[in-house]
CSV table of N, CA and C in Angstrom, one decimal:
chain,number,residue,atom,x,y,z
A,744,MET,N,0.9,-30.8,-9.4
A,744,MET,CA,1.6,-32.1,-9.6
A,744,MET,C,2.3,-32.3,-10.5
A,745,VAL,N,3.2,-32.9,-10.8
A,745,VAL,CA,4.0,-32.5,-11.7
A,745,VAL,C,3.6,-33.8,-12.6
A,746,ASP,N,3.7,-33.8,-13.9
A,746,ASP,CA,3.6,-34.8,-14.6
A,746,ASP,C,5.0,-35.3,-15.4
A,747,ASP,N,5.6,-36.5,-15.2
A,747,ASP,CA,6.9,-36.6,-15.3
A,747,ASP,C,7.1,-37.2,-17.0
A,748,THR,N,6.0,-37.3,-17.1
A,748,THR,CA,5.7,-37.9,-19.0
A,748,THR,C,6.1,-37.1,-19.7
A,749,LYS,N,6.0,-35.8,-19.6
A,749,LYS,CA,6.6,-34.5,-20.4
A,749,LYS,C,7.4,-33.5,-20.0
A,750,LYS,N,8.0,-32.5,-20.8
A,750,LYS,CA,9.1,-31.8,-20.3
A,750,LYS,C,8.2,-31.0,-19.7
A,751,VAL,N,9.1,-30.5,-18.3
A,751,VAL,CA,8.7,-29.2,-17.6
A,751,VAL,C,8.3,-28.1,-18.3
A,752,ASN,N,7.1,-27.1,-17.6
A,752,ASN,CA,7.0,-25.8,-18.2
A,752,ASN,C,6.1,-26.2,-19.4
A,753,GLN,N,5.5,-27.3,-20.0
A,753,GLN,CA,4.8,-27.6,-21.1
A,753,GLN,C,3.5,-27.9,-21.3
A,754,VAL,N,2.5,-27.2,-21.7
A,754,VAL,CA,1.1,-27.2,-21.7
A,754,VAL,C,0.7,-28.0,-22.9
A,755,ASP,N,-0.1,-29.5,-22.9
A,755,ASP,CA,-1.0,-29.8,-24.0
A,755,ASP,C,-1.8,-29.4,-24.8
A,756,GLY,N,-1.8,-29.5,-25.5
A,756,GLY,CA,-3.2,-29.3,-26.6
A,756,GLY,C,-3.6,-27.7,-26.3
A,757,ARG,N,-2.6,-26.8,-26.5
A,757,ARG,CA,-3.0,-25.6,-26.5
A,757,ARG,C,-3.9,-25.0,-27.7
A,758,GLY,N,-5.2,-24.6,-27.6
A,758,GLY,CA,-5.9,-23.9,-28.7
A,758,GLY,C,-6.5,-25.0,-29.7
A,759,LYS,N,-7.0,-25.9,-29.0
A,759,LYS,CA,-7.4,-27.2,-29.9
A,759,LYS,C,-8.5,-27.8,-29.1
A,760,GLY,N,-9.3,-26.8,-28.2
A,760,GLY,CA,-10.2,-27.3,-27.1
A,760,GLY,C,-10.0,-28.1,-26.2
A,761,TYR,N,-8.9,-28.4,-26.2
A,761,TYR,CA,-8.3,-29.3,-25.0
A,761,TYR,C,-8.9,-28.8,-23.9
A,762,ALA,N,-9.7,-29.8,-22.8
A,762,ALA,CA,-10.0,-29.0,-21.5
A,762,ALA,C,-8.8,-29.3,-20.6
A,763,GLY,N,-7.6,-29.7,-20.5
A,763,GLY,CA,-6.6,-29.2,-19.6
A,763,GLY,C,-6.5,-30.0,-18.4
A,764,LYS,N,-5.4,-29.9,-18.1
A,764,LYS,CA,-5.6,-30.4,-16.3
A,764,LYS,C,-5.5,-29.1,-15.3
A,765,GLY,N,-5.7,-29.6,-14.3
A,765,GLY,CA,-5.9,-28.7,-13.6
A,765,GLY,C,-4.4,-27.6,-13.1
A,766,TYR,N,-3.5,-28.2,-13.1
A,766,TYR,CA,-2.4,-27.6,-13.1
A,766,TYR,C,-1.7,-26.6,-14.2
A,767,GLU,N,-2.5,-26.8,-15.4
A,767,GLU,CA,-1.9,-25.8,-16.6
A,767,GLU,C,-2.9,-24.8,-16.2
A,768,LEU,N,-3.8,-24.9,-15.6
A,768,LEU,CA,-4.6,-23.4,-15.8
A,768,LEU,C,-3.7,-22.0,-15.3
A,769,PRO,N,-3.1,-22.3,-13.7
A,769,PRO,CA,-2.1,-21.2,-13.4
A,769,PRO,C,-1.2,-21.2,-14.5
A,770,LEU,N,-0.7,-21.9,-15.3
A,770,LEU,CA,0.4,-21.8,-15.5
A,770,LEU,C,-0.2,-21.1,-17.5
A,771,LEU,N,-1.0,-20.9,-17.7
A,771,LEU,CA,-1.7,-20.4,-18.7
A,771,LEU,C,-1.9,-19.0,-18.2
A,772,LEU,N,-2.7,-18.9,-17.1
A,772,LEU,CA,-3.0,-17.7,-16.8
A,772,LEU,C,-1.3,-16.3,-16.5
A,773,PHE,N,-0.6,-17.4,-15.8
A,773,PHE,CA,0.5,-16.9,-15.5
A,773,PHE,C,1.8,-16.4,-16.9
A,774,ALA,N,1.4,-17.1,-17.5
A,774,ALA,CA,2.2,-17.2,-18.7
A,774,ALA,C,1.4,-15.7,-19.8
A,775,GLY,N,-0.1,-16.1,-19.9
A,775,GLY,CA,-0.9,-14.6,-20.3
A,775,GLY,C,-0.1,-13.2,-19.6
A,776,PHE,N,0.0,-13.3,-18.3
A,776,PHE,CA,0.1,-12.4,-17.8
A,776,PHE,C,1.8,-12.0,-18.0
A,777,ARG,N,2.3,-13.0,-18.3
A,777,ARG,CA,4.1,-12.8,-18.3
A,777,ARG,C,4.2,-12.3,-19.8
A,778,ALA,N,3.4,-12.8,-20.6
A,778,ALA,CA,3.4,-12.5,-22.1
A,778,ALA,C,3.1,-10.7,-22.4
A,779,LEU,N,1.9,-10.5,-21.3
A,779,LEU,CA,1.4,-8.8,-21.7
A,779,LEU,C,2.5,-8.1,-21.2
A,780,ILE,N,3.5,-8.2,-19.9
A,780,ILE,CA,3.8,-7.3,-19.1
A,780,ILE,C,5.1,-7.4,-19.8
A,781,ASP,N,5.9,-8.7,-20.5
A,781,ASP,CA,7.0,-8.5,-21.3
A,781,ASP,C,6.8,-7.1,-22.7
A,782,ARG,N,5.6,-7.4,-23.1
A,782,ARG,CA,5.3,-6.9,-24.7
A,782,ARG,C,5.3,-5.1,-23.7
A,783,LEU,N,4.4,-5.0,-22.6
A,783,LEU,CA,4.4,-3.8,-22.3
A,783,LEU,C,5.7,-3.3,-22.1
A,784,HIS,N,6.4,-4.0,-21.5
A,784,HIS,CA,8.0,-3.3,-21.1
A,784,HIS,C,9.1,-3.0,-22.3
A,785,ALA,N,9.1,-3.7,-23.6
A,785,ALA,CA,9.2,-4.1,-24.6
A,785,ALA,C,9.0,-2.3,-25.5
A,786,GLU,N,7.6,-2.3,-25.3
A,786,GLU,CA,7.3,-1.1,-25.9
A,786,GLU,C,7.6,0.2,-25.1
A,787,LEU,N,7.1,0.0,-23.7
A,787,LEU,CA,8.3,1.4,-23.0
A,787,LEU,C,9.2,1.6,-22.9
A,788,ALA,N,10.1,0.8,-23.4
A,788,ALA,CA,12.0,1.1,-23.3
A,788,ALA,C,12.0,1.7,-25.0
A,789,ARG,N,11.3,0.9,-26.2
A,789,ARG,CA,11.2,2.1,-27.2
A,789,ARG,C,10.5,3.1,-26.9
A,790,GLN,N,9.7,3.8,-26.3
A,790,GLN,CA,9.0,4.7,-26.2
A,790,GLN,C,9.9,5.7,-25.2
A,791,GLY,N,10.9,5.5,-24.8
A,791,GLY,CA,11.8,6.2,-23.8
A,791,GLY,C,11.9,5.7,-22.5
A,792,HIS,N,11.3,4.6,-22.1
A,792,HIS,CA,11.4,4.0,-20.6
A,792,HIS,C,12.1,2.9,-20.5
A,793,PRO,N,13.5,2.5,-21.1
A,793,PRO,CA,14.4,1.3,-21.2
A,793,PRO,C,14.7,0.9,-19.7
A,794,ASP,N,14.3,1.8,-18.6
A,794,ASP,CA,14.8,1.2,-17.4
A,794,ASP,C,14.1,0.7,-16.5
A,795,LEU,N,12.9,1.0,-16.9
A,795,LEU,CA,11.6,0.3,-16.2
A,795,LEU,C,11.3,-1.4,-16.1
A,796,ARG,N,11.2,-1.6,-15.0
A,796,ARG,CA,10.7,-3.1,-14.7
A,796,ARG,C,9.3,-3.3,-14.2
A,797,PRO,N,9.1,-4.7,-14.4
A,797,PRO,CA,7.9,-4.9,-13.4
A,797,PRO,C,7.6,-4.3,-12.6
A,798,ALA,N,8.9,-4.4,-11.5
A,798,ALA,CA,8.5,-4.2,-10.1
A,798,ALA,C,8.2,-2.8,-10.1
A,799,HIS,N,8.5,-2.3,-11.0
A,799,HIS,CA,8.8,-0.7,-10.6
A,799,HIS,C,7.2,0.0,-11.1
A,800,GLY,N,6.8,-0.9,-11.6
A,800,GLY,CA,5.3,-0.3,-12.1
A,800,GLY,C,4.4,-0.7,-10.9
A,801,PHE,N,4.5,-2.1,-10.2
A,801,PHE,CA,3.7,-2.2,-8.9
A,801,PHE,C,4.2,-1.0,-7.8
A,802,ALA,N,5.2,-0.7,-8.3
A,802,ALA,CA,5.6,0.5,-6.9
A,802,ALA,C,5.1,2.1,-7.5
A,803,MET,N,5.3,2.0,-8.4
A,803,MET,CA,4.2,3.6,-8.5
A,803,MET,C,2.9,3.5,-8.5
A,804,GLN,N,2.2,1.9,-8.9
A,804,GLN,CA,1.0,1.9,-8.4
A,804,GLN,C,0.8,2.1,-6.9
A,805,ALA,N,1.6,1.5,-6.1
A,805,ALA,CA,1.2,1.6,-4.7
A,805,ALA,C,1.9,3.0,-4.5
A,806,ILE,N,2.9,4.0,-5.0
A,806,ILE,CA,2.8,5.1,-4.8
A,806,ILE,C,1.6,5.9,-4.9
A,807,GLY,N,0.7,5.6,-5.9
A,807,GLY,CA,-0.5,6.2,-6.3
A,807,GLY,C,-0.2,8.0,-6.5
A,808,ALA,N,-1.7,8.4,-6.8
A,808,ALA,CA,-1.6,9.6,-7.1
A,808,ALA,C,-1.1,10.8,-5.9
A,809,GLY,N,-1.7,10.4,-4.9
A,809,GLY,CA,-1.1,11.2,-4.1
A,809,GLY,C,-0.1,11.3,-3.1
A,810,GLY,N,0.7,9.6,-3.7
A,810,GLY,CA,2.0,9.7,-2.8
A,810,GLY,C,1.8,8.9,-1.7
A,811,ALA,N,2.9,8.2,-0.8
A,811,ALA,CA,3.1,7.2,-0.1
A,811,ALA,C,4.6,7.5,0.6
A,812,THR,N,4.4,7.1,1.9
A,812,THR,CA,5.1,6.8,2.7
A,812,THR,C,6.3,5.3,2.3
A,813,ALA,N,7.6,5.5,2.7
A,813,ALA,CA,7.8,3.9,2.4
A,813,ALA,C,7.1,2.8,2.7
A,814,SER,N,6.5,3.2,4.3
A,814,SER,CA,6.2,2.2,4.8
A,814,SER,C,4.2,1.8,4.2
A,815,GLU,N,4.0,3.1,3.9
A,815,GLU,CA,3.1,2.8,3.1
A,815,GLU,C,3.0,1.7,1.8
A,816,VAL,N,4.1,2.2,1.0
A,816,VAL,CA,4.4,1.3,-0.2
A,816,VAL,C,4.8,-0.4,0.0
A,817,GLY,N,5.9,-0.2,0.8
A,817,GLY,CA,5.6,-1.8,1.5
A,817,GLY,C,4.3,-2.3,2.0
A,818,ARG,N,3.9,-2.1,3.0
A,818,ARG,CA,2.2,-2.7,3.3
A,818,ARG,C,1.8,-3.0,1.7
A,819,ARG,N,1.4,-1.7,1.0
A,819,ARG,CA,0.9,-2.2,-0.2
A,819,ARG,C,1.6,-3.3,-1.3
A,820,LEU,N,3.0,-3.3,-1.2
A,820,LEU,CA,3.2,-4.2,-2.1
A,820,LEU,C,4.1,-5.3,-1.1
A,821,GLY,N,3.5,-5.5,0.2
A,821,GLY,CA,3.6,-6.9,1.2
A,821,GLY,C,5.2,-7.0,1.2
A,822,VAL,N,5.8,-6.0,1.0
A,822,VAL,CA,7.1,-6.3,1.5
A,822,VAL,C,7.6,-5.6,2.7
A,823,SER,N,9.0,-5.6,3.0
A,823,SER,CA,9.2,-5.2,4.1
A,823,SER,C,9.6,-3.8,4.0
A,824,LYS,N,9.5,-2.6,4.9
A,824,LYS,CA,10.0,-1.2,4.6
A,824,LYS,C,11.0,-0.9,3.8
A,825,GLN,N,12.4,-1.9,4.3
A,825,GLN,CA,13.5,-1.5,3.5
A,825,GLN,C,13.4,-2.4,2.3
A,826,ALA,N,12.7,-3.2,2.0
A,826,ALA,CA,12.6,-3.2,0.7
A,826,ALA,C,11.7,-2.5,-0.3
A,827,ALA,N,10.8,-2.4,0.5
A,827,ALA,CA,10.3,-0.8,-0.4
A,827,ALA,C,11.1,0.3,-1.0
A,828,GLY,N,12.0,0.8,0.3
A,828,GLY,CA,12.9,1.7,0.4
A,828,GLY,C,13.8,1.5,-0.7
A,829,LYS,N,14.3,0.1,-0.9
A,829,LYS,CA,15.1,-0.1,-1.9
A,829,LYS,C,14.6,0.2,-3.3
A,830,THR,N,13.2,-0.3,-3.5
A,830,THR,CA,12.6,-0.1,-5.1
A,830,THR,C,12.5,1.3,-5.1
A,831,VAL,N,12.1,2.3,-4.1
A,831,VAL,CA,11.9,3.8,-4.4
A,831,VAL,C,13.3,4.4,-4.4
A,832,ASP,N,14.3,4.0,-3.7
A,832,ASP,CA,15.5,4.7,-4.2
A,832,ASP,C,15.9,4.5,-5.5
A,833,ARG,N,15.3,3.2,-6.3
A,833,ARG,CA,15.7,3.0,-7.7
A,833,ARG,C,14.9,4.0,-8.3
A,834,LEU,N,13.9,3.9,-8.2
A,834,LEU,CA,12.7,4.7,-8.8
A,834,LEU,C,13.1,6.4,-8.7
A,835,VAL,N,13.3,7.0,-7.5
A,835,VAL,CA,14.2,8.4,-7.4
A,835,VAL,C,15.6,8.3,-8.4
A,836,ALA,N,16.2,7.4,-8.1
A,836,ALA,CA,17.5,7.2,-8.9
A,836,ALA,C,17.0,7.5,-10.8
A,837,LEU,N,16.0,6.9,-11.0
A,837,LEU,CA,15.7,6.8,-12.4
A,837,LEU,C,15.0,8.0,-12.8
A,838,GLY,N,14.5,8.6,-11.8
A,838,GLY,CA,13.5,9.9,-12.1
A,838,GLY,C,12.2,9.9,-12.4
A,839,TYR,N,11.4,8.8,-11.8
A,839,TYR,CA,10.1,8.2,-11.5
A,839,TYR,C,9.5,8.5,-10.7
A,840,ALA,N,10.6,8.8,-9.5
A,840,ALA,CA,9.5,9.6,-8.4
A,840,ALA,C,10.4,10.5,-7.5
A,841,ALA,N,9.7,11.2,-6.7
A,841,ALA,CA,10.9,12.0,-6.0
A,841,ALA,C,10.5,12.2,-4.2
A,842,ARG,N,11.2,12.3,-3.4
A,842,ARG,CA,11.2,12.1,-2.1
A,842,ARG,C,10.3,13.7,-1.6
A,843,ALA,N,9.6,14.0,-1.0
A,843,ALA,CA,9.0,15.2,-0.4
A,843,ALA,C,8.8,15.4,1.1
A,844,ASP,N,8.5,16.3,1.5
A,844,ASP,CA,8.6,16.5,3.3
A,844,ASP,C,6.7,16.1,2.9
A,845,ASP,N,6.1,15.5,4.1
A,845,ASP,CA,4.9,15.6,4.4
A,845,ASP,C,4.6,16.9,4.8
A,846,PRO,N,3.3,17.6,4.3
A,846,PRO,CA,2.9,18.7,4.6
A,846,PRO,C,2.1,18.4,6.2
A,847,ALA,N,1.7,17.2,6.4
A,847,ALA,CA,0.9,16.9,7.5
A,847,ALA,C,1.8,16.3,8.6
A,848,ASP,N,2.8,16.4,8.4
A,848,ASP,CA,3.9,15.6,9.5
A,848,ASP,C,5.2,15.5,9.1
A,849,ALA,N,6.0,16.7,9.5
A,849,ALA,CA,7.2,17.1,9.6
A,849,ALA,C,8.4,15.8,9.3
A,850,ARG,N,7.8,14.7,10.2
A,850,ARG,CA,8.7,13.7,10.6
A,850,ARG,C,9.0,12.6,9.5
A,851,ARG,N,7.8,13.3,8.5
A,851,ARG,CA,7.6,12.1,7.3
A,851,ARG,C,8.0,12.6,5.9
A,852,LYS,N,8.5,11.4,5.1
A,852,LYS,CA,8.7,12.1,3.9
A,852,LYS,C,8.0,11.1,2.9
A,853,LEU,N,7.5,11.8,1.9
A,853,LEU,CA,6.5,11.5,1.2
A,853,LEU,C,7.1,10.9,-0.3
A,854,ILE,N,6.8,9.9,-0.9
A,854,ILE,CA,7.4,9.5,-2.1
A,854,ILE,C,6.4,10.3,-3.1
A,855,ARG,N,6.3,10.6,-3.8
A,855,ARG,CA,5.7,11.1,-5.2
A,855,ARG,C,6.4,11.1,-6.4
A,856,LEU,N,5.2,10.6,-7.6
A,856,LEU,CA,5.6,10.1,-8.9
A,856,LEU,C,5.7,11.6,-9.7
A,857,THR,N,6.9,11.7,-10.3
A,857,THR,CA,7.6,12.7,-10.7
A,857,THR,C,6.7,12.7,-12.2
A,858,PRO,N,6.7,14.0,-13.2
A,858,PRO,CA,5.9,13.5,-14.3
A,858,PRO,C,6.6,12.6,-15.0
A,859,HIS,N,7.9,12.4,-15.1
A,859,HIS,CA,8.4,11.3,-15.8
A,859,HIS,C,7.6,9.5,-15.6
A,860,GLY,N,7.7,9.6,-14.4
A,860,GLY,CA,6.4,8.3,-13.7
A,860,GLY,C,5.3,8.4,-14.4
A,861,VAL,N,4.5,9.6,-14.1
A,861,VAL,CA,3.1,9.8,-14.4
A,861,VAL,C,3.1,9.5,-16.3
A,862,ASP,N,4.3,9.9,-16.8
A,862,ASP,CA,4.2,9.9,-18.0
A,862,ASP,C,4.0,7.7,-18.5
A,863,ALA,N,5.2,7.5,-17.4
A,863,ALA,CA,5.4,5.6,-17.6
A,863,ALA,C,3.7,5.2,-17.6
A,864,LEU,N,3.0,5.5,-16.5
A,864,LEU,CA,2.0,5.2,-16.0
A,864,LEU,C,1.0,5.3,-17.2
A,865,ARG,N,0.9,6.4,-17.9
A,865,ARG,CA,0.2,6.7,-18.8
A,865,ARG,C,0.1,5.9,-19.9
A,866,ARG,N,1.4,5.8,-20.8
A,866,ARG,CA,1.9,5.0,-21.5
A,866,ARG,C,1.5,3.6,-21.2
A,867,SER,N,1.9,3.0,-20.2
A,867,SER,CA,1.4,1.8,-19.7
A,867,SER,C,0.0,1.6,-20.3
A,868,ALA,N,-0.6,2.4,-19.8
A,868,ALA,CA,-2.4,2.4,-19.8
A,868,ALA,C,-2.9,2.0,-21.6
A,869,VAL,N,-2.0,2.9,-22.1
A,869,VAL,CA,-2.5,3.6,-23.8
A,869,VAL,C,-1.7,1.6,-24.6
A,870,VAL,N,-0.2,1.0,-24.0
A,870,VAL,CA,0.3,-0.3,-24.6
A,870,VAL,C,-1.0,-1.2,-24.1
A,871,PHE,N,-1.7,-1.3,-22.9
A,871,PHE,CA,-2.4,-2.4,-22.1
A,871,PHE,C,-3.6,-2.5,-23.2
A,872,GLU,N,-4.2,-1.2,-23.7
A,872,GLU,CA,-5.2,-1.5,-24.4
A,872,GLU,C,-4.9,-1.7,-26.0
A,873,GLU,N,-3.6,-1.3,-26.1
A,873,GLU,CA,-3.1,-1.8,-27.6
A,873,GLU,C,-3.0,-3.5,-27.4
A,874,LEU,N,-2.8,-4.0,-26.3
A,874,LEU,CA,-2.3,-5.4,-25.9
A,874,LEU,C,-3.5,-5.8,-26.0
A,875,ARG,N,-4.5,-5.4,-25.4
A,875,ARG,CA,-6.0,-6.2,-25.5
A,875,ARG,C,-6.3,-6.0,-26.7
A,876,ALA,N,-6.5,-5.1,-27.7
A,876,ALA,CA,-7.2,-5.1,-28.9
A,876,ALA,C,-6.1,-6.2,-29.8
A,877,GLU,N,-5.2,-6.5,-29.6
A,877,GLU,CA,-4.5,-7.6,-30.4
A,877,GLU,C,-5.3,-8.6,-29.9
A,878,TRP,N,-5.0,-8.7,-28.5
A,878,TRP,CA,-5.5,-10.2,-28.5
A,878,TRP,C,-7.1,-10.5,-28.7
A,879,ALA,N,-7.9,-9.3,-28.7
A,879,ALA,CA,-9.1,-9.1,-29.4
A,879,ALA,C,-9.4,-10.1,-30.7
A,880,GLU,N,-8.3,-9.0,-31.4
A,880,GLU,CA,-8.3,-9.7,-32.7
A,880,GLU,C,-7.9,-11.1,-32.9
A,881,ARG,N,-7.2,-11.3,-32.1
A,881,ARG,CA,-6.6,-13.2,-32.7
A,881,ARG,C,-7.6,-13.6,-32.1
A,882,ILE,N,-8.4,-13.9,-31.1
A,882,ILE,CA,-9.0,-14.9,-30.4
A,882,ILE,C,-10.7,-14.4,-30.5
A,883,GLY,N,-10.8,-12.9,-30.9
A,883,GLY,CA,-12.5,-12.5,-31.0
A,883,GLY,C,-12.4,-11.7,-29.9
A,884,ALA,N,-13.2,-10.6,-30.1
A,884,ALA,CA,-13.7,-9.4,-29.3
A,884,ALA,C,-14.8,-10.5,-28.1
A,885,GLY,N,-16.0,-10.8,-28.6
A,885,GLY,CA,-16.1,-11.7,-27.7
A,885,GLY,C,-16.2,-12.3,-26.5
A,886,ARG,N,-15.0,-13.2,-27.3
A,886,ARG,CA,-14.3,-14.6,-26.6
A,886,ARG,C,-13.5,-13.7,-25.6
A,887,LEU,N,-12.8,-12.5,-25.9
A,887,LEU,CA,-11.7,-11.7,-24.9
A,887,LEU,C,-12.9,-11.0,-23.4
A,888,ASP,N,-13.9,-10.6,-24.4
A,888,ASP,CA,-15.2,-9.8,-23.0
A,888,ASP,C,-15.4,-11.1,-22.0
A,889,ALA,N,-15.4,-12.6,-23.0
A,889,ALA,CA,-16.4,-13.1,-21.7
A,889,ALA,C,-15.4,-14.2,-21.1
A,890,LEU,N,-14.0,-13.7,-21.6
A,890,LEU,CA,-12.9,-14.4,-20.5
A,890,LEU,C,-12.5,-13.5,-19.5
A,891,GLN,N,-12.9,-11.8,-19.8
A,891,GLN,CA,-12.7,-11.3,-18.5
A,891,GLN,C,-13.6,-11.1,-17.9
A,892,ASP,N,-15.0,-11.4,-18.1
A,892,ASP,CA,-16.1,-11.7,-17.6
A,892,ASP,C,-15.8,-12.7,-16.7
A,893,ASP,N,-15.8,-13.8,-17.0
A,893,ASP,CA,-15.3,-15.2,-16.6
A,893,ASP,C,-14.1,-15.0,-15.2
A,894,LEU,N,-13.3,-14.4,-15.8
A,894,LEU,CA,-12.1,-14.4,-14.9
A,894,LEU,C,-12.6,-13.5,-13.7
A,895,SER,N,-13.6,-12.3,-13.8
A,895,SER,CA,-13.9,-11.4,-12.9
A,895,SER,C,-15.0,-12.3,-11.9
A,896,ALA,N,-15.9,-13.2,-12.4
A,896,ALA,CA,-16.8,-13.9,-11.8
A,896,ALA,C,-15.8,-15.1,-10.8
A,897,VAL,N,-14.5,-15.5,-11.5
A,897,VAL,CA,-13.9,-16.4,-10.0
A,897,VAL,C,-13.0,-15.9,-9.2
A,898,ILE,N,-12.3,-14.7,-9.6
A,898,ILE,CA,-11.8,-13.8,-8.7
A,898,ILE,C,-12.1,-13.2,-7.6
A,899,PRO,N,-12.1,-13.3,-6.8
A,899,PRO,CA,-12.7,-12.6,-5.2
A,899,PRO,C,-11.8,-10.8,-5.4
A,900,PRO,N,-12.8,-9.7,-5.2
A,900,PRO,CA,-12.2,-8.7,-4.8
A,900,PRO,C,-11.0,-8.4,-4.7
A,901,GLU,N,-10.7,-9.2,-3.4
A,901,GLU,CA,-9.7,-9.1,-2.0
A,901,GLU,C,-8.2,-9.3,-3.2
A,902,ALA,N,-8.8,-10.0,-4.1
A,902,ALA,CA,-7.4,-10.8,-4.7
A,902,ALA,C,-6.5,-9.4,-5.5
A,903,PHE,N,-7.5,-8.6,-6.2
A,903,PHE,CA,-6.9,-7.3,-6.9
A,903,PHE,C,-6.1,-6.5,-5.5
A,904,ARG,N,-4.7,-6.9,-5.8
A,904,ARG,CA,-3.8,-6.3,-4.6
A,904,ARG,C,-2.2,-6.3,-5.2
A,905,LEU,N,-1.5,-5.6,-4.7
A,905,LEU,CA,-0.3,-5.0,-5.5
A,905,LEU,C,0.8,-5.6,-5.0
A,906,ASP,N,0.7,-7.2,-4.0
A,906,ASP,CA,1.6,-7.5,-3.8
A,906,ASP,C,2.1,-8.9,-3.9
A,907,ALA,N,2.1,-8.5,-5.5
A,907,ALA,CA,2.6,-10.0,-6.3
A,907,ALA,C,3.8,-10.2,-6.0
A,908,ALA,N,4.6,-8.8,-5.9
A,908,ALA,CA,6.3,-9.2,-5.6
A,908,ALA,C,6.7,-9.5,-4.7
A,909,GLY,N,6.0,-9.2,-3.6
A,909,GLY,CA,6.3,-9.8,-2.4
A,909,GLY,C,5.8,-11.3,-2.2
A,910,TRP,N,4.4,-11.6,-3.0
A,910,TRP,CA,4.1,-13.0,-3.0
A,910,TRP,C,5.2,-13.8,-3.7
A,911,LEU,N,5.2,-13.1,-4.9
A,911,LEU,CA,6.1,-14.5,-5.8
A,911,LEU,C,7.7,-14.7,-4.8
A,912,GLY,N,8.0,-13.7,-4.3
A,912,GLY,CA,9.2,-13.6,-3.5
A,912,GLY,C,9.4,-14.4,-2.5
A,913,GLY,N,8.1,-14.9,-1.5
A,913,GLY,CA,8.2,-15.4,-0.5
A,913,GLY,C,8.2,-14.2,1.1
A,914,SER,N,7.9,-13.0,0.7
A,914,SER,CA,8.0,-12.0,1.5
A,914,SER,C,7.2,-11.8,2.4
């Protein structure tokens, strides 16, 4: 529900023990996600991955260690095969992925991560640990652990999917 008495995209009483309104919870969760992802990509750019975008990270996770077809990537991301193909084309052009023949089926092409793609994912993992440590320093390790525990308690296991890009885009 929109509160017309305040400016759009603002949350009242942050950090003051304010219980908040229902609509503020998803905004705060999304803002936290966005803050982490934006910081991650700024650091990845500094470390030699300036063209990597958030959608690329989701796609590389969907490709996985064993590789995947464009159809599998699309299903995992919740987008069409064509949309997945465009993202894969970009990853290939940037050197993060490569297409290879599927040894089990000559009609299929597998998309596999290149060493450059694996490097980006490894660096991402390290940066996420650093960002988590910053949050722990800011709010306290115990509070951050409790936050993660509490979120794990209310978020069902099936919610851990890679289709955020498709979901946000309405696909």
